[in-house]
Amino acid sequence: MKICYLVLVTRTPEFRDEAGAEHARFLDEVRARDQLLITGGFTDKTGGAYVLHNVADRAAAQAIVDADPLMTLGSATATVHEWSTR
């Protein structure tokens, strides 16, 4: 069993396209650290999800999410769920 962190992201009414571009660059950095397993947007454009792995614990996963430009720029909110995978 492996512990991952499912991050569900919901756009706010204040969403800006520039924040989306910053978010994509941010995820590239997380991927380069081998902490991003998969990511994608919802087809209805309301948000998306990503899965973090190789992260010490939930607090460390939350710290990554808190640094996401979507959150820091107020363009989205996110919830982090600890997820056991097989």
PDB file of C-alpha atoms in Angstrom:
ATOM      1  CA  MET A   1       0.000   0.000   0.000  1.00  0.00           C
ATOM      2  CA  LYS A   2       1.244   3.459  -0.899  1.00  0.00           C
ATOM      3  CA  ILE A   3      -0.020   6.733   0.556  1.00  0.00           C
ATOM      4  CA  CYS A   4      -0.728   9.491  -1.957  1.00  0.00           C
ATOM      5  CA  TYR A   5      -2.588  12.771  -1.648  1.00  0.00           C
ATOM      6  CA  LEU A   6      -5.533  13.568  -3.899  1.00  0.00           C
ATOM      7  CA  VAL A   7      -5.899  17.320  -4.365  1.00  0.00           C
ATOM      8  CA  LEU A   8      -9.307  18.512  -5.584  1.00  0.00           C
ATOM      9  CA  VAL A   9      -9.183  22.049  -6.958  1.00  0.00           C
ATOM     10  CA  THR A  10     -12.222  24.272  -7.504  1.00  0.00           C
ATOM     11  CA  ARG A  11     -12.021  27.573  -9.368  1.00  0.00           C
ATOM     12  CA  THR A  12     -13.293  30.656  -7.572  1.00  0.00           C
ATOM     13  CA  PRO A  13     -15.242  33.450  -9.289  1.00  0.00           C
ATOM     14  CA  GLU A  14     -11.953  35.408  -9.133  1.00  0.00           C
ATOM     15  CA  PHE A  15     -10.164  32.876 -11.391  1.00  0.00           C
ATOM     16  CA  ARG A  16      -7.703  34.493 -13.803  1.00  0.00           C
ATOM     17  CA  ASP A  17      -6.088  32.854 -16.827  1.00  0.00           C
ATOM     18  CA  GLU A  18      -2.665  34.125 -15.691  1.00  0.00           C
ATOM     19  CA  ALA A  19      -3.039  32.085 -12.506  1.00  0.00           C
ATOM     20  CA  GLY A  20      -3.693  29.005 -14.618  1.00  0.00           C
ATOM     21  CA  ALA A  21      -0.432  29.528 -16.494  1.00  0.00           C
ATOM     22  CA  GLU A  22       1.470  29.981 -13.211  1.00  0.00           C
ATOM     23  CA  HIS A  23      -0.205  26.840 -11.869  1.00  0.00           C
ATOM     24  CA  ALA A  24       1.004  24.826 -14.880  1.00  0.00           C
ATOM     25  CA  ARG A  25       4.597  25.999 -14.304  1.00  0.00           C
ATOM     26  CA  PHE A  26       4.265  25.174 -10.606  1.00  0.00           C
ATOM     27  CA  LEU A  27       3.091  21.639 -11.388  1.00  0.00           C
ATOM     28  CA  ASP A  28       6.075  21.208 -13.748  1.00  0.00           C
ATOM     29  CA  GLU A  29       8.349  22.009 -10.787  1.00  0.00           C
ATOM     30  CA  VAL A  30       6.512  19.544  -8.533  1.00  0.00           C
ATOM     31  CA  ARG A  31       6.786  16.906 -11.287  1.00  0.00           C
ATOM     32  CA  ALA A  32      10.532  17.586 -11.616  1.00  0.00           C
ATOM     33  CA  ARG A  33      10.872  16.779  -7.876  1.00  0.00           C
ATOM     34  CA  ASP A  34       9.056  13.471  -8.562  1.00  0.00           C
ATOM     35  CA  GLN A  35       6.171  14.463  -6.288  1.00  0.00           C
ATOM     36  CA  LEU A  36       3.411  14.676  -8.926  1.00  0.00           C
ATOM     37  CA  LEU A  37       1.842  11.443 -10.119  1.00  0.00           C
ATOM     38  CA  ILE A  38      -0.984  12.717 -12.344  1.00  0.00           C
ATOM     39  CA  THR A  39      -2.895  15.918 -13.001  1.00  0.00           C
ATOM     40  CA  GLY A  40      -5.801  17.090 -15.127  1.00  0.00           C
ATOM     41  CA  GLY A  41      -8.627  19.548 -15.477  1.00  0.00           C
ATOM     42  CA  PHE A  42     -12.324  18.840 -15.288  1.00  0.00           C
ATOM     43  CA  THR A  43     -14.004  18.988 -18.694  1.00  0.00           C
ATOM     44  CA  ASP A  44     -16.583  21.472 -17.396  1.00  0.00           C
ATOM     45  CA  LYS A  45     -13.744  23.948 -16.544  1.00  0.00           C
ATOM     46  CA  THR A  46     -14.753  24.187 -12.854  1.00  0.00           C
ATOM     47  CA  GLY A  47     -11.382  22.978 -11.608  1.00  0.00           C
ATOM     48  CA  GLY A  48      -9.288  19.857 -11.636  1.00  0.00           C
ATOM     49  CA  ALA A  49      -7.314  17.396  -9.580  1.00  0.00           C
ATOM     50  CA  TYR A  50      -3.795  16.234  -9.005  1.00  0.00           C
ATOM     51  CA  VAL A  51      -2.169  13.425  -7.065  1.00  0.00           C
ATOM     52  CA  LEU A  52       0.944  14.000  -4.996  1.00  0.00           C
ATOM     53  CA  HIS A  53       3.251  11.136  -4.051  1.00  0.00           C
ATOM     54  CA  ASN A  54       6.703  10.765  -2.518  1.00  0.00           C
ATOM     55  CA  VAL A  55       5.602  13.312   0.095  1.00  0.00           C
ATOM     56  CA  ALA A  56       6.495  12.817   3.776  1.00  0.00           C
ATOM     57  CA  ASP A  57       3.011  13.330   5.212  1.00  0.00           C
ATOM     58  CA  ARG A  58      -0.275  15.192   4.900  1.00  0.00           C
ATOM     59  CA  ALA A  59       1.240  18.395   6.308  1.00  0.00           C
ATOM     60  CA  ALA A  60       3.924  18.325   3.614  1.00  0.00           C
ATOM     61  CA  ALA A  61       1.262  17.744   0.943  1.00  0.00           C
ATOM     62  CA  GLN A  62      -0.750  20.666   2.312  1.00  0.00           C
ATOM     63  CA  ALA A  63       2.352  22.883   2.192  1.00  0.00           C
ATOM     64  CA  ILE A  64       2.784  22.077  -1.501  1.00  0.00           C
ATOM     65  CA  VAL A  65      -0.865  22.905  -2.185  1.00  0.00           C
ATOM     66  CA  ASP A  66      -0.644  26.131  -0.183  1.00  0.00           C
ATOM     67  CA  ALA A  67       2.248  27.229  -2.445  1.00  0.00           C
ATOM     68  CA  ASP A  68       0.244  26.564  -5.638  1.00  0.00           C
ATOM     69  CA  PRO A  69      -0.302  29.872  -7.468  1.00  0.00           C
ATOM     70  CA  LEU A  70      -3.978  29.052  -7.920  1.00  0.00           C
ATOM     71  CA  MET A  71      -4.302  29.262  -4.141  1.00  0.00           C
ATOM     72  CA  THR A  72      -1.894  32.137  -3.491  1.00  0.00           C
ATOM     73  CA  LEU A  73      -3.574  34.270  -6.175  1.00  0.00           C
ATOM     74  CA  GLY A  74      -7.104  33.471  -4.949  1.00  0.00           C
ATOM     75  CA  SER A  75      -8.130  31.796  -8.204  1.00  0.00           C
ATOM     76  CA  ALA A  76      -9.072  28.470  -6.597  1.00  0.00           C
ATOM     77  CA  THR A  77      -9.597  26.551  -3.404  1.00  0.00           C
ATOM     78  CA  ALA A  78      -8.342  23.036  -2.770  1.00  0.00           C
ATOM     79  CA  THR A  79      -8.954  20.109  -0.486  1.00  0.00           C
ATOM     80  CA  VAL A  80      -6.301  17.490   0.226  1.00  0.00           C
ATOM     81  CA  HIS A  81      -7.312  13.879   0.820  1.00  0.00           C
ATOM     82  CA  GLU A  82      -4.929  11.193   2.054  1.00  0.00           C
ATOM     83  CA  TRP A  83      -5.373   8.262  -0.290  1.00  0.00           C
ATOM     84  CA  SER A  84      -4.057   4.728   0.046  1.00  0.00           C
ATOM     85  CA  THR A  85      -3.338   3.123  -3.313  1.00  0.00           C
ATOM     86  CA  ARG A  86      -2.366  -0.397  -4.316  1.00  0.00           C
TER      87      ARG A  86
END
